[in-house]
Amino acid sequence: MAESKLKLNGVEVEFSPGETILQVAERNGVDIPTLCYLKDCTPTGACRMCVVEVKGARTLVASCAMPAGEGMEVQTDTDKVRVARRLAVELLLSSGVHNCLVCEANGECKLQALAYEYGVDATRFPSPTEIYPIEDDNPLITRDFSKCILCGRCVQACNEVQVNRAIGFGYRGAEAKIVTTGDRPYDQSDCVFCGQCVQVCPTGALTEKKAKGLGRSWETQKVRTTCPYCGVGCQLWLHVKDNRIVKVTAVEEAQPNRGRLCVKGRFGYDFVNSPERLTKPLIKEDGEFREASWDEALDLVANKFLEIKEKHGPDAIAGVSCARSTNEDSYQMQKLFRAVIGTNNIDHCART
Amino acid sequence: MTNSFADFDKAEMFFIIGSNMTEAHPVASTFVKNAVLNGAKLVLVDPRRTALADFATTHLPLKVGTDIALLNGLMHVLITEELYDKKYVESCTVGFEELKAKVMEYPPERAAEISGVPAEQIVEVARLMAANKPAMLMYTLGITEHTCGVNNVLSCANFQMLLGNVGFECGGVNPLRGQNNVQGACDMGALPNVYPGYQKVVDDAAREKFEKAWGAELSPANGLMIPAMFEGLADGSVKGFYIFGENVANTEPDIAHVEHCLEEAEFVVCNDIFPTETTRFADVVFPAAAWSEDDGTYTNSERRVNRVRKAVEAPGEAKPNWWVFKEIAKRMGQDWEADSGQEIWDNEVSMLAPQMTGIKFERIENDGLQWPVPDLEHLGTPFLHKDGCFTCGLGNFKAVEWTPPAEVPDEEYPLVLSTGRRLYHYHTRTQTGRSGGLNDLMGEETADISLADAAKLEIANGERVKLSTRRGSVELTARVTPEVQEGMVWMAFHFREACANWLTNPVYDPVSQTAEYKACAVKLEKA
Ligand code: SF4
Ligand code: SF4
Ligand code: FES
């Protein structure tokens, strides 16, 4: 069926029916800027950043929402297109209060990146005078609507990706705003704090509260790992600065979670920094723990196990491994029990 | 799972039983919800009206612990109405006649009487399942945490095989693993009867293989499972007890009994990242490196071996667990070569476990591979039993009889207590309780009770109540909710004071030794 062809910047390319112009361009390595477009969701055509020229069309068309058509001739980077995109960025910037100096999204903000790319310095339009108060009553997500460009990505993430149906568009015209049912704060709504809306927000309107002030995107290192909670095994990026995890995001396009996380995976990371962590081996003496060196504690355990084995046989020792720790840790523990102690008394709480 | 998470959003029919996915496996549930929005049908079987009920074509609110009766009833309809997959049953399975004989004892009316699900609904669902194939069956601990847990699982498998749904994309029998690395701990042989890769310790050839690899003589006898270990501590036959990571003093049923056993132990060693209720009983505690402080792998529910990476240094003198075991081995007379997660995996695990032969760290830098991976070129196995070809030849029907939970309501303890997990917490909160924000979102446990029982006992939402069983009692806040059916109380085991395990019944499935966390008799009263 993949017989259909169109011309992209003068080059003939194939497409399959149902593909949008944007998808065809992406597949062929042609970059078209987007803001509101969220992969695998229904295109809304809200921001008009992705406009392109299509020969014969009266106006510029939004490539994210326009199906590719047989014989179309598409230009993605003409003067007309650049002017339109520049205007779109200007309008979006002026619709809110964007102070990049103190914005958490600085460096990761798509709007900022586009302003840079299209040379929008200050804006020709006045900024709004009325400013929304910042909402951060809840412990995890900060909402700053004066930075919201109403692209609707959060609404799609919540309704089409996570299907938690906690937020949507509310009010009309200049009053338009993203709201929960009854326009209540997140912690009094149906929100389950998966943070998907934060992950997809292209500006600083939705940010991780716990990450505030801990590091700019260019100062942090990204380390890929697997979530330590349930058996789905979601793939995470740990954003690390100065030996500390400052935030967690999902790895896009990775199996099995394809860019999604839940509240535990996204926000349950900072237990590792708890001051209650065990940091020294402990030995109990007269009912109280005292700190000990590794050598002393290891010798004690080895000798005690040897003694029990000698006196009562290897089966008088039993062990429970950990279903939370790594494969390598479990492998080593069962090897210790089988090959060194000499018993198969090794189990784990496989059943919970 | 026989199948993959990648199937979830492509599936057209789901049968979800004993799984509160939106809270326990939230991301998996998003794919199910995506599929439903795209027109997939969903049959939800759960005593509670869990969040997925809003997405379900039908919700079957069965009584706690009646799964087998219900499934047998469904199969009765499939067989008597000749709706089952005859071709599949003939060519891919054995044991149909025995199954049929047993199932015939469960006409929908009888299944309805036991399960509380109306007979018409049972007939309807059987027809719906027959008309929509393949279907994915998913289950979680609502199936396994019963004295009849293994039979529950067999019953699910019978049902799917009868429908001809095993061995296909978007089909299969799919247990969602509760913890991040339960699958891996099993694969690694942290079980009393198998070496890494499920090679049996009683099998001479397997034992010789491992004796050679490890340079040691190995015991030919199966070891003890956890419940037997506790009994051994109590009767003195087990003297030394090594607990790695698990907070058994909160997670095992009947806390009072567990703590008594731990007290009896002669010598207890713990590896942990925090002091817990369990480490109180230790003679030696080793401080361990946590997630994000060491390199290794976890294996998820779809058998995918994923990398886990070190991103930060462990605090103080905390060390990787594998290093602790290696050091003890050295002091007991054995020098082990491997000196990192990668060396352990690449040089030992992947050499010894046949399913893992083709998995090396360099191959799982990005997405992990799903075992079995028989060689270094193999791309992994997204679903098992392809086209109904079972690993052991043919799929085996095992007729099973319904048995009630070990403890059922009576005059003194008139309600059923069932337990599980909640969204904002994980297990005993050693991690989530110390992660900023999660405690604020859920700071205390509640007893979830039905409107009917609340009215009967004149308990208001938010009022303090007392729950008692034959093991103990706890006081906590009542949450009156339509999620819970009459005659049932539901709570979790995340909080120490109001931990469900002061109440749960330490009785076990005879084969798997899984405890009956999902059902015991309880008394509810105002505190
Ligand atoms: S955190 Fe999740 S549930 Fe809450 S509004 Fe955002 S996307 Fe929706
Ligand atoms: S992010 Fe949530 S769903 Fe994913 S593995 Fe972690 S706990 Fe499970
Ligand atoms: S990306 Fe196409 S209109 Fe916003």
mmCIF file of C-alpha atoms in Angstrom, chain B residues 137 157 181 209 230 245 254 278 291 294 305 342 352 393 413 440 442 460 527:
data_model
loop_
_atom_site.group_PDB
_atom_site.id
_atom_site.type_symbol
_atom_site.label_atom_id
_atom_site.label_comp_id
_atom_site.label_asym_id
_atom_site.label_seq_id
_atom_site.Cartn_x
_atom_site.Cartn_y
_atom_site.Cartn_z
ATOM 1 C CA LEU B 137 -5.882 -12.659 31.224
ATOM 2 C CA ALA B 157 -4.826 -21.318 32.938
ATOM 3 C CA ASN B 181 12.572 -8.010 41.075
ATOM 4 C CA LYS B 209 26.979 -28.866 36.796
ATOM 5 C CA PHE B 230 10.107 -19.533 60.989
ATOM 6 C CA GLY B 245 16.412 -6.572 52.755
ATOM 7 C CA ASP B 254 0.658 -12.594 62.124
ATOM 8 C CA THR B 278 13.208 -6.521 61.581
ATOM 9 C CA TRP B 291 19.049 1.398 44.374
ATOM 10 C CA ASP B 294 25.193 0.084 42.520
ATOM 11 C CA VAL B 305 16.268 -8.109 32.107
ATOM 12 C CA GLN B 342 28.670 -7.010 35.391
ATOM 13 C CA LEU B 352 24.892 -21.071 34.100
ATOM 14 C CA GLY B 393 4.639 -30.563 24.957
ATOM 15 C CA TYR B 413 -15.682 -12.439 63.664
ATOM 16 C CA ASP B 440 1.731 13.888 52.787
ATOM 17 C CA MET B 442 -1.288 9.435 52.279
ATOM 18 C CA ALA B 460 -19.264 7.471 60.337
ATOM 19 C CA ALA B 527 -12.825 2.212 68.925
#
